Amino acid sequence: MVLRPSPRPLAASPTLPDQRAWVEINLAALRQNVVQLKGWLAPKTQLMAVVKADAYGHGVAAIAPAALAAGADRLAVATTQEGIELRHLGITAPILVLGAVNQLEEINQLAALDLQPTLCTAQQALIFSETLSQRQQLSHQPQSLAVQLNIDTGMSRLGTDWRSALEFVQFVAQLPHLQITGVYSHFATADEVDPSFMQVQHERFCQVIAQLRAANLCPPLLHIANSAATLSDRALHYDQVRVGLALYGLSPAPHLRDRLPLEPILQVRARITQVKQIASGTGVSYGHKFVSDRPVTVAVVGIGYADGVPRLLTHKLKVLLRSQPVAQIGAITMDQLMIDVSHLDNVQPGEVVTLLGRDGNHTIGADDWAAAIGSISWEILCGFKRRLPRVYRE
């Protein structure tokens, strides 16, 4: 794992929580990221903050209000339950549910809480319309639900094939109780250096838009850009962009890293719980995958794979202690991991280790972990479990 110099000196540390391990979230950095993104967008383009998966593991109860207060116009989640949680938090901003919904109970919840569902097929749209008709009959109140339509231009996931998009929109437009407020698609390769297929998808989306305009069916919101596309090309911004990873300060691809001065808002820290000396030839942790070739000072750190530190990082992980890089040794276990602190003097239980974030002149990022294990930074961020307290800093 390669350690990178910090972009700026570490500020004086605030009071640390009395926990074995925790996640720190910098809300000031989040707000600044929103400001940077808003300034980057094409004129009149809205910013949709993607806060699915508990705001990518950052804690949606704090992230969503902070993002909206900083200038985000809308929110996006993956599931109905995530949208319900936001409404229960008192959030009134428009919320798009990106995942497909087919269950009657969920449709009723969407309607009751004014959450915007994504419709992917004509059959799904018909179920929505019929369910809303039943709600109207039972309540004797008019029923109308804003919906957005997903057009598959090459992701081959959710959505109606782009070649059938006009017929799909025409079908939904004539159904009672449904108001089409948006049509969108999703890029499959926006984070790659070669833009060829992204351009193919964009051309298909443009053809769909032209057909909708010719039929006088174009909705108020057109969108296709995720974080990578948002940073790549302003021509892809349309009426809004859906920004997830960049909101949290990470670049979706190395070649886009310098587009905006975004700052990661998450840091992971844990305390040393025990320090011991082991002799040469001593095995450490399960399977004795590490056997010392010299006397070693081992520090046990109170965090493990059940907290979100991938076991695949065994012997690849470096952490920061006293602003210095320290190697992890032995298999990472469910609740603990071990580090070699032989080069440091008088290390004591209670000292704080930085697993992700800045300490002195060094920074370790989620993308460093991802590169070490062949994963992606999205997965790393979403992996930190709720048993790690979130500590919010200003």
Short mmCIF file of C-alpha atoms in Angstrom, two decimals:
data_model
loop_
_atom_site.label_atom_id
_atom_site.label_comp_id
_atom_site.label_asym_id
_atom_site.label_seq_id
_atom_site.Cartn_x
_atom_site.Cartn_y
_atom_site.Cartn_z
CA MET A 1 0.00 0.00 0.00
CA VAL A 2 1.40 3.40 -1.02
CA LEU A 3 1.06 6.24 1.47
CA ARG A 4 0.49 9.69 0.03
CA PRO A 5 1.54 13.05 1.47
CA SER A 6 -1.32 14.97 3.01
CA PRO A 7 -2.64 17.84 0.88
CA ARG A 8 -2.42 20.13 3.90
CA PRO A 9 -1.15 19.89 7.48
CA LEU A 10 -3.38 18.15 9.99
CA ALA A 11 -5.22 20.57 12.21
CA ALA A 12 -5.07 20.27 15.96
CA SER A 13 -6.96 17.14 16.98
CA PRO A 14 -10.32 17.68 18.72
CA THR A 15 -11.24 15.74 21.80
CA LEU A 16 -11.26 12.05 20.88
CA PRO A 17 -14.20 9.81 21.75
CA ASP A 18 -13.84 7.23 24.49
CA GLN A 19 -14.35 4.28 22.16
CA ARG A 20 -12.28 1.33 20.93
CA ALA A 21 -12.86 2.46 17.31
CA TRP A 22 -14.95 5.03 15.47
CA VAL A 23 -15.60 6.81 12.19
CA GLU A 24 -15.06 10.58 12.01
CA ILE A 25 -17.07 12.62 9.53
CA ASN A 26 -16.05 16.17 8.60
CA LEU A 27 -19.28 18.03 7.86
CA ALA A 28 -17.43 21.23 6.95
CA ALA A 29 -15.61 19.30 4.22
CA LEU A 30 -18.93 17.87 3.02
CA ARG A 31 -20.39 21.35 2.69
CA GLN A 32 -17.33 22.54 0.81
CA ASN A 33 -17.57 19.59 -1.56
CA VAL A 34 -21.18 20.56 -2.30
CA VAL A 35 -20.11 24.14 -2.99
CA GLN A 36 -17.33 22.95 -5.32
CA LEU A 37 -19.69 20.67 -7.20
CA LYS A 38 -22.38 23.33 -7.54
CA GLY A 39 -19.81 25.72 -8.95
CA TRP A 40 -18.71 23.10 -11.50
CA LEU A 41 -22.17 22.41 -12.88
CA ALA A 42 -23.56 23.85 -16.07
CA PRO A 43 -25.94 26.79 -15.57
CA LYS A 44 -29.39 25.76 -14.28
CA THR A 45 -28.24 22.20 -13.57
CA GLN A 46 -29.43 20.90 -10.21
CA LEU A 47 -27.38 18.75 -7.84
CA MET A 48 -28.97 15.50 -6.70
CA ALA A 49 -27.07 14.16 -3.69
CA VAL A 50 -27.05 10.37 -3.67
CA VAL A 51 -27.39 9.27 -0.04
CA LYS A 52 -28.28 5.60 -0.48
CA ALA A 53 -26.68 2.90 1.70
CA ASP A 54 -26.72 5.17 4.78
CA ALA A 55 -25.02 7.90 2.74
CA TYR A 56 -22.31 5.49 1.58
CA GLY A 57 -21.68 4.55 5.19
CA HIS A 58 -21.29 8.12 6.42
CA GLY A 59 -24.62 8.28 8.27
CA VAL A 60 -27.61 9.62 6.36
CA ALA A 61 -29.23 11.33 9.35
CA ALA A 62 -26.38 13.87 9.42
CA ILE A 63 -25.29 13.83 5.77
CA ALA A 64 -28.63 14.46 4.04
CA PRO A 65 -29.57 17.64 5.98
CA ALA A 66 -26.01 18.96 5.70
CA ALA A 67 -25.88 18.40 1.94
CA LEU A 68 -29.24 20.13 1.42
CA ALA A 69 -28.24 23.05 3.64
CA ALA A 70 -25.04 23.44 1.60
CA GLY A 71 -26.93 23.69 -1.68
CA ALA A 72 -27.93 20.23 -2.91
CA ASP A 73 -31.34 20.47 -4.58
CA ARG A 74 -32.58 16.89 -4.35
CA LEU A 75 -31.77 13.52 -2.85
CA ALA A 76 -31.60 10.00 -4.25
CA VAL A 77 -31.83 6.69 -2.41
CA ALA A 78 -31.91 3.06 -3.51
CA THR A 79 -34.91 1.71 -1.62
CA THR A 80 -38.30 2.76 -0.37
CA GLN A 81 -37.21 2.18 3.23
CA GLU A 82 -34.31 4.59 2.78
CA GLY A 83 -36.73 7.22 1.52
CA ILE A 84 -39.06 6.60 4.46
CA GLU A 85 -36.17 7.13 6.85
CA LEU A 86 -35.44 10.53 5.30
CA ARG A 87 -39.06 11.62 5.54
CA HIS A 88 -39.14 10.55 9.19
CA LEU A 89 -36.11 12.79 9.71
CA GLY A 90 -38.26 15.70 8.58
CA ILE A 91 -36.70 16.12 5.14
CA THR A 92 -39.17 17.60 2.64
CA ALA A 93 -36.89 17.91 -0.40
CA PRO A 94 -37.68 15.79 -3.50
CA ILE A 95 -36.41 12.23 -3.07
CA LEU A 96 -35.93 9.82 -5.98
CA VAL A 97 -35.96 6.08 -5.28
CA LEU A 98 -33.52 4.59 -7.80
CA GLY A 99 -34.39 0.93 -7.29
CA ALA A 100 -37.35 -0.86 -8.84
CA VAL A 101 -40.48 -1.17 -6.68
CA ASN A 102 -43.26 -3.67 -7.39
CA GLN A 103 -44.83 -4.49 -4.00
CA LEU A 104 -48.22 -2.96 -3.21
CA GLU A 105 -47.25 -2.00 0.34
CA GLU A 106 -44.22 -0.09 -0.92
CA ILE A 107 -46.26 1.70 -3.57
CA ASN A 108 -48.68 2.88 -0.88
CA GLN A 109 -45.76 4.07 1.25
CA LEU A 110 -44.27 5.97 -1.68
CA ALA A 111 -47.57 7.68 -2.34
CA ALA A 112 -48.20 8.50 1.31
CA LEU A 113 -44.79 10.11 1.76
CA ASP A 114 -44.44 11.77 -1.66
CA LEU A 115 -41.39 9.77 -2.68
CA GLN A 116 -40.64 9.63 -6.40
CA PRO A 117 -40.31 6.05 -7.67
CA THR A 118 -38.34 4.91 -10.69
CA LEU A 119 -40.48 3.10 -13.25
CA CYS A 120 -38.57 0.66 -15.40
CA THR A 121 -41.23 -1.23 -17.37
CA ALA A 122 -44.75 -0.76 -18.66
CA GLN A 123 -45.98 -3.57 -16.42
CA GLN A 124 -44.56 -1.87 -13.36
CA ALA A 125 -46.20 1.43 -14.37
CA LEU A 126 -49.55 -0.31 -14.75
CA ILE A 127 -49.27 -1.80 -11.24
CA PHE A 128 -48.56 1.68 -9.85
CA SER A 129 -51.52 3.22 -11.65
CA GLU A 130 -53.92 0.50 -10.54
CA THR A 131 -52.73 0.71 -6.94
CA LEU A 132 -53.23 4.47 -6.90
CA SER A 133 -56.72 4.01 -8.34
CA GLN A 134 -57.53 1.70 -5.44
CA ARG A 135 -56.14 4.25 -2.97
CA GLN A 136 -58.41 6.90 -4.48
CA GLN A 137 -61.47 4.67 -4.18
CA LEU A 138 -60.72 3.91 -0.53
CA SER A 139 -59.77 7.42 0.52
CA HIS A 140 -62.12 9.38 -1.74
CA GLN A 141 -59.18 11.72 -2.27
CA PRO A 142 -57.46 12.43 -5.60
CA GLN A 143 -54.27 10.44 -6.05
CA SER A 144 -51.30 11.65 -8.07
CA LEU A 145 -47.69 10.50 -7.86
CA ALA A 146 -44.61 12.02 -9.49
CA VAL A 147 -42.56 9.30 -11.18
CA GLN A 148 -39.34 9.11 -13.16
CA LEU A 149 -38.61 6.67 -15.98
CA ASN A 150 -35.36 4.75 -16.37
CA ILE A 151 -34.16 4.19 -19.93
CA ASP A 152 -31.48 1.54 -20.48
CA THR A 153 -28.94 2.93 -22.95
CA GLY A 154 -26.30 0.29 -22.31
CA MET A 155 -25.99 -0.44 -18.59
CA SER A 156 -28.13 -3.58 -19.07
CA ARG A 157 -29.47 -3.32 -15.57
CA LEU A 158 -32.76 -1.60 -14.78
CA GLY A 159 -34.86 0.25 -17.33
CA THR A 160 -36.63 -0.07 -20.67
CA ASP A 161 -34.46 -0.49 -23.75
CA TRP A 162 -33.74 2.86 -25.37
CA ARG A 163 -35.18 1.69 -28.70
CA SER A 164 -38.57 1.28 -27.02
CA ALA A 165 -38.33 4.43 -24.90
CA LEU A 166 -40.89 6.48 -26.85
CA GLU A 167 -43.54 3.78 -26.60
CA PHE A 168 -42.77 3.36 -22.89
CA VAL A 169 -43.16 7.06 -22.16
CA GLN A 170 -46.34 7.26 -24.26
CA PHE A 171 -47.83 4.34 -22.32
CA VAL A 172 -47.03 5.82 -18.91
CA ALA A 173 -48.23 9.28 -19.95
CA GLN A 174 -51.76 7.99 -20.62
CA LEU A 175 -52.08 6.14 -17.31
CA PRO A 176 -54.12 7.85 -14.59
CA HIS A 177 -52.54 9.10 -11.36
CA LEU A 178 -48.94 9.15 -12.70
CA GLN A 179 -47.06 12.36 -13.49
CA ILE A 180 -43.80 11.89 -15.37
CA THR A 181 -41.36 14.39 -13.88
CA GLY A 182 -38.13 12.89 -15.18
CA VAL A 183 -36.50 10.56 -17.68
CA TYR A 184 -33.01 9.32 -17.01
CA SER A 185 -30.34 6.77 -17.87
CA HIS A 186 -27.12 5.56 -16.28
CA PHE A 187 -23.59 5.28 -17.68
CA ALA A 188 -21.78 1.96 -17.47
CA THR A 189 -18.22 3.18 -18.22
CA ALA A 190 -18.09 6.87 -17.25
CA ASP A 191 -15.13 6.26 -14.94
CA GLU A 192 -12.94 4.77 -17.67
CA VAL A 193 -10.29 6.72 -19.56
CA ASP A 194 -11.68 5.62 -22.93
CA PRO A 195 -14.96 7.56 -23.40
CA SER A 196 -16.10 5.58 -26.45
CA PHE A 197 -18.98 3.65 -24.93
CA MET A 198 -20.03 6.56 -22.75
CA GLN A 199 -20.40 8.53 -25.97
CA VAL A 200 -22.47 5.72 -27.49
CA GLN A 201 -24.80 5.79 -24.50
CA HIS A 202 -25.03 9.57 -24.67
CA GLU A 203 -25.93 9.45 -28.36
CA ARG A 204 -28.69 6.94 -27.59
CA PHE A 205 -29.99 9.19 -24.81
CA CYS A 206 -29.98 12.14 -27.22
CA GLN A 207 -32.04 10.12 -29.70
CA VAL A 208 -34.57 9.34 -26.99
CA ILE A 209 -34.80 13.01 -26.03
CA ALA A 210 -35.31 14.04 -29.66
CA GLN A 211 -38.16 11.54 -30.00
CA LEU A 212 -39.79 12.75 -26.79
CA ARG A 213 -39.55 16.38 -27.84
CA ALA A 214 -41.02 15.62 -31.25
CA ALA A 215 -43.94 13.90 -29.51
CA ASN A 216 -44.28 16.77 -27.00
CA LEU A 217 -43.59 14.33 -24.15
CA CYS A 218 -40.30 15.66 -22.77
CA PRO A 219 -40.48 15.88 -18.95
CA PRO A 220 -39.02 18.69 -16.80
CA LEU A 221 -36.00 16.66 -15.67
CA LEU A 222 -33.52 14.88 -17.92
CA HIS A 223 -30.43 13.35 -16.33
CA ILE A 224 -27.73 10.81 -17.07
CA ALA A 225 -24.57 11.92 -15.25
CA ASN A 226 -23.14 10.14 -12.21
CA SER A 227 -20.07 11.48 -10.38
CA ALA A 228 -17.65 10.44 -13.12
CA ALA A 229 -19.74 11.89 -15.94
CA THR A 230 -20.34 15.04 -13.93
CA LEU A 231 -16.61 15.63 -13.62
CA SER A 232 -15.88 14.53 -17.20
CA ASP A 233 -18.05 16.75 -19.38
CA ARG A 234 -20.52 19.58 -18.72
CA ALA A 235 -22.42 18.56 -21.86
CA LEU A 236 -23.65 15.59 -19.82
CA HIS A 237 -25.13 17.67 -17.02
CA TYR A 238 -28.63 18.28 -18.45
CA ASP A 239 -31.22 19.33 -15.85
CA GLN A 240 -29.55 17.60 -12.92
CA VAL A 241 -26.65 15.33 -12.02
CA ARG A 242 -26.66 12.42 -9.58
CA VAL A 243 -23.53 12.73 -7.45
CA GLY A 244 -22.58 10.11 -4.90
CA LEU A 245 -18.88 9.34 -4.48
CA ALA A 246 -17.69 12.86 -5.32
CA LEU A 247 -20.03 14.28 -2.68
CA TYR A 248 -18.01 12.39 -0.08
CA GLY A 249 -14.75 13.75 -1.47
CA LEU A 250 -13.45 10.78 -3.47
CA SER A 251 -12.67 10.72 -7.16
CA PRO A 252 -14.45 8.04 -9.20
CA ALA A 253 -11.31 7.57 -11.31
CA PRO A 254 -7.62 8.58 -11.07
CA HIS A 255 -7.75 10.64 -14.27
CA LEU A 256 -10.55 12.78 -12.80
CA ARG A 257 -8.85 13.44 -9.47
CA ASP A 258 -7.66 16.94 -10.35
CA ARG A 259 -10.94 18.25 -11.76
CA LEU A 260 -12.10 19.65 -8.43
CA PRO A 261 -10.42 20.11 -5.02
CA LEU A 262 -12.71 17.66 -3.24
CA GLU A 263 -11.80 16.47 0.24
CA PRO A 264 -12.61 13.03 1.69
CA ILE A 265 -14.91 13.56 4.64
CA LEU A 266 -14.43 10.19 6.38
CA GLN A 267 -11.64 9.04 8.67
CA VAL A 268 -11.43 5.77 10.61
CA ARG A 269 -9.57 5.54 13.90
CA ALA A 270 -9.11 2.91 16.59
CA ARG A 271 -7.26 2.53 19.87
CA ILE A 272 -4.46 0.19 20.82
CA THR A 273 -5.78 -2.24 23.42
CA GLN A 274 -2.61 -4.19 24.33
CA VAL A 275 1.13 -4.14 23.63
CA LYS A 276 3.34 -7.22 23.94
CA GLN A 277 6.81 -8.44 23.06
CA ILE A 278 7.26 -11.62 21.02
CA ALA A 279 10.44 -13.55 20.33
CA SER A 280 11.88 -14.49 16.96
CA GLY A 281 10.03 -17.46 15.45
CA THR A 282 6.69 -16.59 17.07
CA GLY A 283 3.49 -16.88 15.02
CA VAL A 284 0.85 -14.14 15.13
CA SER A 285 -2.95 -14.52 14.73
CA TYR A 286 -5.00 -17.26 13.07
CA GLY A 287 -3.08 -19.68 10.92
CA HIS A 288 0.26 -18.13 11.88
CA LYS A 289 0.44 -16.50 8.46
CA PHE A 290 3.02 -14.20 10.01
CA VAL A 291 5.99 -15.64 11.89
CA SER A 292 8.48 -13.16 13.29
CA ASP A 293 12.08 -13.36 12.08
CA ARG A 294 13.25 -11.15 14.98
CA PRO A 295 11.94 -9.91 18.32
CA VAL A 296 8.85 -7.79 17.60
CA THR A 297 6.74 -5.34 19.60
CA VAL A 298 3.14 -6.14 18.71
CA ALA A 299 0.28 -3.73 19.33
CA VAL A 300 -3.28 -5.04 19.21
CA VAL A 301 -5.78 -2.57 17.70
CA GLY A 302 -9.48 -2.80 18.57
CA ILE A 303 -10.98 -3.01 15.09
CA GLY A 304 -11.48 -5.87 12.62
CA TYR A 305 -13.35 -7.18 9.64
CA ALA A 306 -16.70 -7.11 11.45
CA ASP A 307 -16.23 -3.35 11.62
CA GLY A 308 -15.38 -2.98 7.93
CA VAL A 309 -11.64 -3.62 7.65
CA PRO A 310 -11.45 -6.24 4.86
CA ARG A 311 -9.70 -9.45 5.84
CA LEU A 312 -8.13 -9.38 2.37
CA LEU A 313 -6.01 -6.47 3.60
CA THR A 314 -4.01 -8.88 5.77
CA HIS A 315 -0.30 -8.05 5.35
CA LYS A 316 -1.22 -5.32 2.84
CA LEU A 317 -2.53 -2.80 5.32
CA LYS A 318 -0.55 0.10 6.71
CA VAL A 319 -1.88 2.35 9.44
CA LEU A 320 -0.67 5.61 10.93
CA LEU A 321 0.53 5.92 14.51
CA ARG A 322 2.22 9.06 15.83
CA SER A 323 2.19 10.36 12.24
CA GLN A 324 4.27 7.40 11.08
CA PRO A 325 3.32 4.43 8.86
CA VAL A 326 3.07 1.11 10.65
CA ALA A 327 2.67 -2.33 9.07
CA GLN A 328 -0.16 -4.70 9.97
CA ILE A 329 0.91 -8.30 10.75
CA GLY A 330 -0.95 -11.59 11.08
CA ALA A 331 -4.45 -12.34 9.85
CA ILE A 332 -6.99 -9.55 10.44
CA THR A 333 -9.62 -10.96 12.80
CA MET A 334 -13.27 -10.17 13.40
CA ASP A 335 -12.73 -7.54 16.07
CA GLN A 336 -8.98 -6.91 16.20
CA LEU A 337 -5.83 -6.58 14.15
CA MET A 338 -2.16 -6.48 15.03
CA ILE A 339 0.56 -4.03 14.02
CA ASP A 340 4.35 -4.04 14.31
CA VAL A 341 5.41 -1.05 16.43
CA SER A 342 9.00 -2.19 17.01
CA HIS A 343 10.38 1.04 15.54
CA LEU A 344 8.42 3.24 17.98
CA ASP A 345 9.32 3.85 21.60
CA ASN A 346 7.09 2.96 24.53
CA VAL A 347 3.80 2.49 22.67
CA GLN A 348 0.93 2.30 25.17
CA PRO A 349 -2.65 0.99 25.25
CA GLY A 350 -5.09 3.80 24.48
CA GLU A 351 -3.00 5.41 21.76
CA VAL A 352 -4.97 6.21 18.61
CA VAL A 353 -4.28 4.59 15.25
CA THR A 354 -5.51 6.10 11.99
CA LEU A 355 -6.65 3.49 9.49
CA LEU A 356 -8.18 5.88 6.96
CA GLY A 357 -7.51 9.58 6.89
CA ARG A 358 -4.69 11.98 7.70
CA ASP A 359 -2.08 11.94 10.42
CA GLY A 360 0.79 14.37 10.10
CA ASN A 361 2.31 14.24 6.64
CA HIS A 362 0.62 11.02 5.55
CA THR A 363 -2.81 10.16 4.19
CA ILE A 364 -4.44 6.78 3.65
CA GLY A 365 -7.56 6.77 1.48
CA ALA A 366 -10.36 4.35 0.70
CA ASP A 367 -9.00 4.10 -2.82
CA ASP A 368 -5.69 2.85 -1.38
CA TRP A 369 -7.49 -0.01 0.36
CA ALA A 370 -9.51 -0.73 -2.77
CA ALA A 371 -6.42 -0.87 -4.97
CA ALA A 372 -4.70 -3.23 -2.52
CA ILE A 373 -7.49 -5.82 -2.64
CA GLY A 374 -8.85 -5.35 -6.17
CA SER A 375 -12.04 -3.63 -5.07
CA ILE A 376 -13.52 -0.14 -5.45
CA SER A 377 -13.68 2.75 -3.00
CA TRP A 378 -17.51 2.65 -2.98
CA GLU A 379 -17.37 -0.82 -1.41
CA ILE A 380 -14.81 0.25 1.18
CA LEU A 381 -16.92 3.21 2.34
CA CYS A 382 -20.11 1.17 2.55
CA GLY A 383 -18.36 -1.53 4.57
CA PHE A 384 -18.02 0.31 7.87
CA LYS A 385 -20.65 -1.19 10.13
CA ARG A 386 -22.98 0.67 12.44
CA ARG A 387 -21.28 -0.75 15.51
CA LEU A 388 -18.60 1.88 14.80
CA PRO A 389 -19.93 5.15 16.23
CA ARG A 390 -20.03 8.09 13.81
CA VAL A 391 -18.45 11.22 15.26
CA TYR A 392 -19.36 14.41 13.35
CA ARG A 393 -16.84 17.24 13.27
CA GLU A 394 -17.20 20.84 12.18
#
